[in-house]
Amino acid sequence: MVGIVIISHSRLLAEGTAELAREMGVGEAVVEPAGGGPDGGLGTSPDLVERAVAAADGGDGVLLLADLGSSVLTARIVLEDHQGRVVLADAPLVEGAVAAASAAASGADLDGVRAAAESAHELHKR
């Protein structure tokens, strides 16, 4: 199954998004949070992301979802160490995580999970 990593400047935001995505992935999806800086405050950490990728990787690849700014840069740093087995989705964080978890739980491959996450751009709220 494709794993998912939530990268956020906030540990609580990453954990909450991961929790919601796991629930929407019917408890089957592997969703790991990687939020906050190395000291536990706001920020991002490539080391935290690498640990989350290792925990989420079940052999079918890992999708990264990032909130903004330096978390996207952190994701790109992590991507350099992985040869196509880890990809970054251009998706809204919460909606993309839920869509990705649902797709992963249903057996979609890495490209399918990424596409599901990115389709969340089409979810309009008005």
mmCIF file with all atom_site columns, C-alpha atoms in Angstrom:
data_model
loop_
_atom_site.group_PDB
_atom_site.id
_atom_site.type_symbol
_atom_site.label_atom_id
_atom_site.label_alt_id
_atom_site.label_comp_id
_atom_site.label_asym_id
_atom_site.label_entity_id
_atom_site.label_seq_id
_atom_site.pdbx_PDB_ins_code
_atom_site.Cartn_x
_atom_site.Cartn_y
_atom_site.Cartn_z
_atom_site.occupancy
_atom_site.B_iso_or_equiv
_atom_site.pdbx_formal_charge
_atom_site.auth_seq_id
_atom_site.auth_comp_id
_atom_site.auth_asym_id
_atom_site.auth_atom_id
_atom_site.pdbx_PDB_model_num
ATOM 1   C CA . MET A 1 1   ? 0.000   0.000  0.000  1.00 0.00 ? 1   MET A CA 1
ATOM 2   C CA . VAL A 1 2   ? 1.163   3.543  -0.748 1.00 0.00 ? 2   VAL A CA 1
ATOM 3   C CA . GLY A 1 3   ? 2.093   5.451  2.402  1.00 0.00 ? 3   GLY A CA 1
ATOM 4   C CA . ILE A 1 4   ? 1.359   9.121  3.019  1.00 0.00 ? 4   ILE A CA 1
ATOM 5   C CA . VAL A 1 5   ? 3.360   11.725 4.949  1.00 0.00 ? 5   VAL A CA 1
ATOM 6   C CA . ILE A 1 6   ? 1.847   15.008 6.131  1.00 0.00 ? 6   ILE A CA 1
ATOM 7   C CA . ILE A 1 7   ? 4.417   17.821 6.354  1.00 0.00 ? 7   ILE A CA 1
ATOM 8   C CA . SER A 1 8   ? 3.384   20.922 8.257  1.00 0.00 ? 8   SER A CA 1
ATOM 9   C CA . HIS A 1 9   ? 4.990   23.742 10.173 1.00 0.00 ? 9   HIS A CA 1
ATOM 10  C CA . SER A 1 10  ? 2.784   22.717 13.084 1.00 0.00 ? 10  SER A CA 1
ATOM 11  C CA . ARG A 1 11  ? 3.107   19.360 14.839 1.00 0.00 ? 11  ARG A CA 1
ATOM 12  C CA . LEU A 1 12  ? -0.536  19.555 15.882 1.00 0.00 ? 12  LEU A CA 1
ATOM 13  C CA . LEU A 1 13  ? -1.741  20.344 12.361 1.00 0.00 ? 13  LEU A CA 1
ATOM 14  C CA . ALA A 1 14  ? 0.240   17.432 10.912 1.00 0.00 ? 14  ALA A CA 1
ATOM 15  C CA . GLU A 1 15  ? -1.031  15.041 13.589 1.00 0.00 ? 15  GLU A CA 1
ATOM 16  C CA . GLY A 1 16  ? -4.646  16.179 13.204 1.00 0.00 ? 16  GLY A CA 1
ATOM 17  C CA . THR A 1 17  ? -4.561  15.940 9.429  1.00 0.00 ? 17  THR A CA 1
ATOM 18  C CA . ALA A 1 18  ? -2.983  12.487 9.635  1.00 0.00 ? 18  ALA A CA 1
ATOM 19  C CA . GLU A 1 19  ? -5.657  11.379 12.107 1.00 0.00 ? 19  GLU A CA 1
ATOM 20  C CA . LEU A 1 20  ? -8.483  12.570 9.857  1.00 0.00 ? 20  LEU A CA 1
ATOM 21  C CA . ALA A 1 21  ? -6.924  11.012 6.756  1.00 0.00 ? 21  ALA A CA 1
ATOM 22  C CA . ARG A 1 22  ? -6.430  7.668  8.525  1.00 0.00 ? 22  ARG A CA 1
ATOM 23  C CA . GLU A 1 23  ? -10.093 7.641  9.550  1.00 0.00 ? 23  GLU A CA 1
ATOM 24  C CA . MET A 1 24  ? -11.234 8.494  6.037  1.00 0.00 ? 24  MET A CA 1
ATOM 25  C CA . GLY A 1 25  ? -8.910  5.783  4.745  1.00 0.00 ? 25  GLY A CA 1
ATOM 26  C CA . VAL A 1 26  ? -11.015 3.344  6.785  1.00 0.00 ? 26  VAL A CA 1
ATOM 27  C CA . GLY A 1 27  ? -8.162  2.660  9.148  1.00 0.00 ? 27  GLY A CA 1
ATOM 28  C CA . GLU A 1 28  ? -6.233  0.937  6.354  1.00 0.00 ? 28  GLU A CA 1
ATOM 29  C CA . ALA A 1 29  ? -4.164  3.834  5.019  1.00 0.00 ? 29  ALA A CA 1
ATOM 30  C CA . VAL A 1 30  ? -0.744  4.446  6.530  1.00 0.00 ? 30  VAL A CA 1
ATOM 31  C CA . VAL A 1 31  ? -0.529  8.181  7.190  1.00 0.00 ? 31  VAL A CA 1
ATOM 32  C CA . GLU A 1 32  ? 2.398   9.585  9.172  1.00 0.00 ? 32  GLU A CA 1
ATOM 33  C CA . PRO A 1 33  ? 2.724   13.154 10.483 1.00 0.00 ? 33  PRO A CA 1
ATOM 34  C CA . ALA A 1 34  ? 5.957   15.115 10.149 1.00 0.00 ? 34  ALA A CA 1
ATOM 35  C CA . GLY A 1 35  ? 5.149   18.446 11.730 1.00 0.00 ? 35  GLY A CA 1
ATOM 36  C CA . GLY A 1 36  ? 7.109   21.097 13.521 1.00 0.00 ? 36  GLY A CA 1
ATOM 37  C CA . GLY A 1 37  ? 10.765  21.805 13.805 1.00 0.00 ? 37  GLY A CA 1
ATOM 38  C CA . PRO A 1 38  ? 13.449  19.704 15.440 1.00 0.00 ? 38  PRO A CA 1
ATOM 39  C CA . ASP A 1 39  ? 12.949  21.500 18.765 1.00 0.00 ? 39  ASP A CA 1
ATOM 40  C CA . GLY A 1 40  ? 9.197   20.850 18.776 1.00 0.00 ? 40  GLY A CA 1
ATOM 41  C CA . GLY A 1 41  ? 8.262   24.426 17.878 1.00 0.00 ? 41  GLY A CA 1
ATOM 42  C CA . LEU A 1 42  ? 6.961   25.734 14.579 1.00 0.00 ? 42  LEU A CA 1
ATOM 43  C CA . GLY A 1 43  ? 9.066   24.845 11.582 1.00 0.00 ? 43  GLY A CA 1
ATOM 44  C CA . THR A 1 44  ? 10.001  21.875 9.436  1.00 0.00 ? 44  THR A CA 1
ATOM 45  C CA . SER A 1 45  ? 12.686  19.236 9.648  1.00 0.00 ? 45  SER A CA 1
ATOM 46  C CA . PRO A 1 46  ? 14.068  16.988 6.910  1.00 0.00 ? 46  PRO A CA 1
ATOM 47  C CA . ASP A 1 47  ? 15.007  14.466 9.602  1.00 0.00 ? 47  ASP A CA 1
ATOM 48  C CA . LEU A 1 48  ? 11.407  14.256 10.853 1.00 0.00 ? 48  LEU A CA 1
ATOM 49  C CA . VAL A 1 49  ? 10.186  13.844 7.291  1.00 0.00 ? 49  VAL A CA 1
ATOM 50  C CA . GLU A 1 50  ? 12.749  11.104 6.582  1.00 0.00 ? 50  GLU A CA 1
ATOM 51  C CA . ARG A 1 51  ? 11.631  9.211  9.707  1.00 0.00 ? 51  ARG A CA 1
ATOM 52  C CA . ALA A 1 52  ? 7.980   9.565  8.674  1.00 0.00 ? 52  ALA A CA 1
ATOM 53  C CA . VAL A 1 53  ? 8.785   8.339  5.145  1.00 0.00 ? 53  VAL A CA 1
ATOM 54  C CA . ALA A 1 54  ? 10.526  5.278  6.595  1.00 0.00 ? 54  ALA A CA 1
ATOM 55  C CA . ALA A 1 55  ? 7.522   4.573  8.851  1.00 0.00 ? 55  ALA A CA 1
ATOM 56  C CA . ALA A 1 56  ? 5.007   5.026  6.005  1.00 0.00 ? 56  ALA A CA 1
ATOM 57  C CA . ASP A 1 57  ? 6.882   3.053  3.342  1.00 0.00 ? 57  ASP A CA 1
ATOM 58  C CA . GLY A 1 58  ? 5.277   -0.331 2.885  1.00 0.00 ? 58  GLY A CA 1
ATOM 59  C CA . GLY A 1 59  ? 7.058   -0.960 -0.412 1.00 0.00 ? 59  GLY A CA 1
ATOM 60  C CA . ASP A 1 60  ? 4.657   0.738  -2.830 1.00 0.00 ? 60  ASP A CA 1
ATOM 61  C CA . GLY A 1 61  ? 5.995   4.277  -2.464 1.00 0.00 ? 61  GLY A CA 1
ATOM 62  C CA . VAL A 1 62  ? 5.185   7.298  -0.350 1.00 0.00 ? 62  VAL A CA 1
ATOM 63  C CA . LEU A 1 63  ? 3.221   10.439 -1.150 1.00 0.00 ? 63  LEU A CA 1
ATOM 64  C CA . LEU A 1 64  ? 4.226   13.683 0.547  1.00 0.00 ? 64  LEU A CA 1
ATOM 65  C CA . LEU A 1 65  ? 1.704   16.446 1.220  1.00 0.00 ? 65  LEU A CA 1
ATOM 66  C CA . ALA A 1 66  ? 3.018   19.789 2.489  1.00 0.00 ? 66  ALA A CA 1
ATOM 67  C CA . ASP A 1 67  ? 1.267   22.845 3.866  1.00 0.00 ? 67  ASP A CA 1
ATOM 68  C CA . LEU A 1 68  ? 3.258   25.838 2.580  1.00 0.00 ? 68  LEU A CA 1
ATOM 69  C CA . GLY A 1 69  ? 6.557   27.630 2.134  1.00 0.00 ? 69  GLY A CA 1
ATOM 70  C CA . SER A 1 70  ? 9.470   25.887 3.770  1.00 0.00 ? 70  SER A CA 1
ATOM 71  C CA . SER A 1 71  ? 7.582   22.622 4.193  1.00 0.00 ? 71  SER A CA 1
ATOM 72  C CA . VAL A 1 72  ? 7.511   22.375 0.400  1.00 0.00 ? 72  VAL A CA 1
ATOM 73  C CA . LEU A 1 73  ? 11.255  23.083 0.349  1.00 0.00 ? 73  LEU A CA 1
ATOM 74  C CA . THR A 1 74  ? 11.786  20.450 3.049  1.00 0.00 ? 74  THR A CA 1
ATOM 75  C CA . ALA A 1 75  ? 9.798   17.954 0.971  1.00 0.00 ? 75  ALA A CA 1
ATOM 76  C CA . ARG A 1 76  ? 11.957  18.712 -2.057 1.00 0.00 ? 76  ARG A CA 1
ATOM 77  C CA . ILE A 1 77  ? 15.121  18.085 -0.023 1.00 0.00 ? 77  ILE A CA 1
ATOM 78  C CA . VAL A 1 78  ? 13.772  14.686 1.009  1.00 0.00 ? 78  VAL A CA 1
ATOM 79  C CA . LEU A 1 79  ? 12.807  13.872 -2.593 1.00 0.00 ? 79  LEU A CA 1
ATOM 80  C CA . GLU A 1 80  ? 16.461  14.179 -3.626 1.00 0.00 ? 80  GLU A CA 1
ATOM 81  C CA . ASP A 1 81  ? 17.289  11.068 -1.579 1.00 0.00 ? 81  ASP A CA 1
ATOM 82  C CA . HIS A 1 82  ? 14.572  8.892  -3.109 1.00 0.00 ? 82  HIS A CA 1
ATOM 83  C CA . GLN A 1 83  ? 14.483  7.689  -6.711 1.00 0.00 ? 83  GLN A CA 1
ATOM 84  C CA . GLY A 1 84  ? 10.825  8.160  -7.673 1.00 0.00 ? 84  GLY A CA 1
ATOM 85  C CA . ARG A 1 85  ? 9.566   6.050  -4.758 1.00 0.00 ? 85  ARG A CA 1
ATOM 86  C CA . VAL A 1 86  ? 8.628   9.228  -2.904 1.00 0.00 ? 86  VAL A CA 1
ATOM 87  C CA . VAL A 1 87  ? 6.669   11.974 -4.653 1.00 0.00 ? 87  VAL A CA 1
ATOM 88  C CA . LEU A 1 88  ? 5.201   15.330 -3.673 1.00 0.00 ? 88  LEU A CA 1
ATOM 89  C CA . ALA A 1 89  ? 1.578   16.139 -4.478 1.00 0.00 ? 89  ALA A CA 1
ATOM 90  C CA . ASP A 1 90  ? 0.495   19.615 -5.518 1.00 0.00 ? 90  ASP A CA 1
ATOM 91  C CA . ALA A 1 91  ? -2.643  19.465 -3.412 1.00 0.00 ? 91  ALA A CA 1
ATOM 92  C CA . PRO A 1 92  ? -4.459  21.241 -0.585 1.00 0.00 ? 92  PRO A CA 1
ATOM 93  C CA . LEU A 1 93  ? -3.250  19.677 2.650  1.00 0.00 ? 93  LEU A CA 1
ATOM 94  C CA . VAL A 1 94  ? -6.400  18.421 4.379  1.00 0.00 ? 94  VAL A CA 1
ATOM 95  C CA . GLU A 1 95  ? -8.569  17.677 1.355  1.00 0.00 ? 95  GLU A CA 1
ATOM 96  C CA . GLY A 1 96  ? -5.616  16.138 -0.479 1.00 0.00 ? 96  GLY A CA 1
ATOM 97  C CA . ALA A 1 97  ? -4.725  13.953 2.496  1.00 0.00 ? 97  ALA A CA 1
ATOM 98  C CA . VAL A 1 98  ? -8.268  12.614 2.772  1.00 0.00 ? 98  VAL A CA 1
ATOM 99  C CA . ALA A 1 99  ? -8.478  11.892 -0.962 1.00 0.00 ? 99  ALA A CA 1
ATOM 100 C CA . ALA A 1 100 ? -5.036  10.268 -0.963 1.00 0.00 ? 100 ALA A CA 1
ATOM 101 C CA . ALA A 1 101 ? -5.839  8.071  2.042  1.00 0.00 ? 101 ALA A CA 1
ATOM 102 C CA . SER A 1 102 ? -9.073  6.893  0.450  1.00 0.00 ? 102 SER A CA 1
ATOM 103 C CA . ALA A 1 103 ? -7.240  6.042  -2.772 1.00 0.00 ? 103 ALA A CA 1
ATOM 104 C CA . ALA A 1 104 ? -4.403  4.289  -0.946 1.00 0.00 ? 104 ALA A CA 1
ATOM 105 C CA . ALA A 1 105 ? -6.851  2.235  1.110  1.00 0.00 ? 105 ALA A CA 1
ATOM 106 C CA . SER A 1 106 ? -8.581  1.115  -2.068 1.00 0.00 ? 106 SER A CA 1
ATOM 107 C CA . GLY A 1 107 ? -5.291  -0.152 -3.519 1.00 0.00 ? 107 GLY A CA 1
ATOM 108 C CA . ALA A 1 108 ? -4.330  2.644  -5.905 1.00 0.00 ? 108 ALA A CA 1
ATOM 109 C CA . ASP A 1 109 ? -0.692  2.822  -6.976 1.00 0.00 ? 109 ASP A CA 1
ATOM 110 C CA . LEU A 1 110 ? 1.551   5.822  -6.258 1.00 0.00 ? 110 LEU A CA 1
ATOM 111 C CA . ASP A 1 111 ? 0.466   7.716  -9.384 1.00 0.00 ? 111 ASP A CA 1
ATOM 112 C CA . GLY A 1 112 ? -3.186  7.059  -8.553 1.00 0.00 ? 112 GLY A CA 1
ATOM 113 C CA . VAL A 1 113 ? -2.796  8.230  -4.962 1.00 0.00 ? 113 VAL A CA 1
ATOM 114 C CA . ARG A 1 114 ? -1.054  11.388 -6.152 1.00 0.00 ? 114 ARG A CA 1
ATOM 115 C CA . ALA A 1 115 ? -3.793  12.015 -8.731 1.00 0.00 ? 115 ALA A CA 1
ATOM 116 C CA . ALA A 1 116 ? -6.471  11.564 -6.072 1.00 0.00 ? 116 ALA A CA 1
ATOM 117 C CA . ALA A 1 117 ? -4.745  14.077 -3.806 1.00 0.00 ? 117 ALA A CA 1
ATOM 118 C CA . GLU A 1 118 ? -4.330  16.581 -6.629 1.00 0.00 ? 118 GLU A CA 1
ATOM 119 C CA . SER A 1 119 ? -7.976  16.196 -7.660 1.00 0.00 ? 119 SER A CA 1
ATOM 120 C CA . ALA A 1 120 ? -8.860  17.856 -4.356 1.00 0.00 ? 120 ALA A CA 1
ATOM 121 C CA . HIS A 1 121 ? -8.217  21.183 -6.101 1.00 0.00 ? 121 HIS A CA 1
ATOM 122 C CA . GLU A 1 122 ? -11.564 20.627 -7.770 1.00 0.00 ? 122 GLU A CA 1
ATOM 123 C CA . LEU A 1 123 ? -13.502 20.490 -4.469 1.00 0.00 ? 123 LEU A CA 1
ATOM 124 C CA . HIS A 1 124 ? -15.158 23.873 -4.204 1.00 0.00 ? 124 HIS A CA 1
ATOM 125 C CA . LYS A 1 125 ? -16.727 25.089 -0.988 1.00 0.00 ? 125 LYS A CA 1
ATOM 126 C CA . ARG A 1 126 ? -19.334 27.388 -2.386 1.00 0.00 ? 126 ARG A CA 1
#
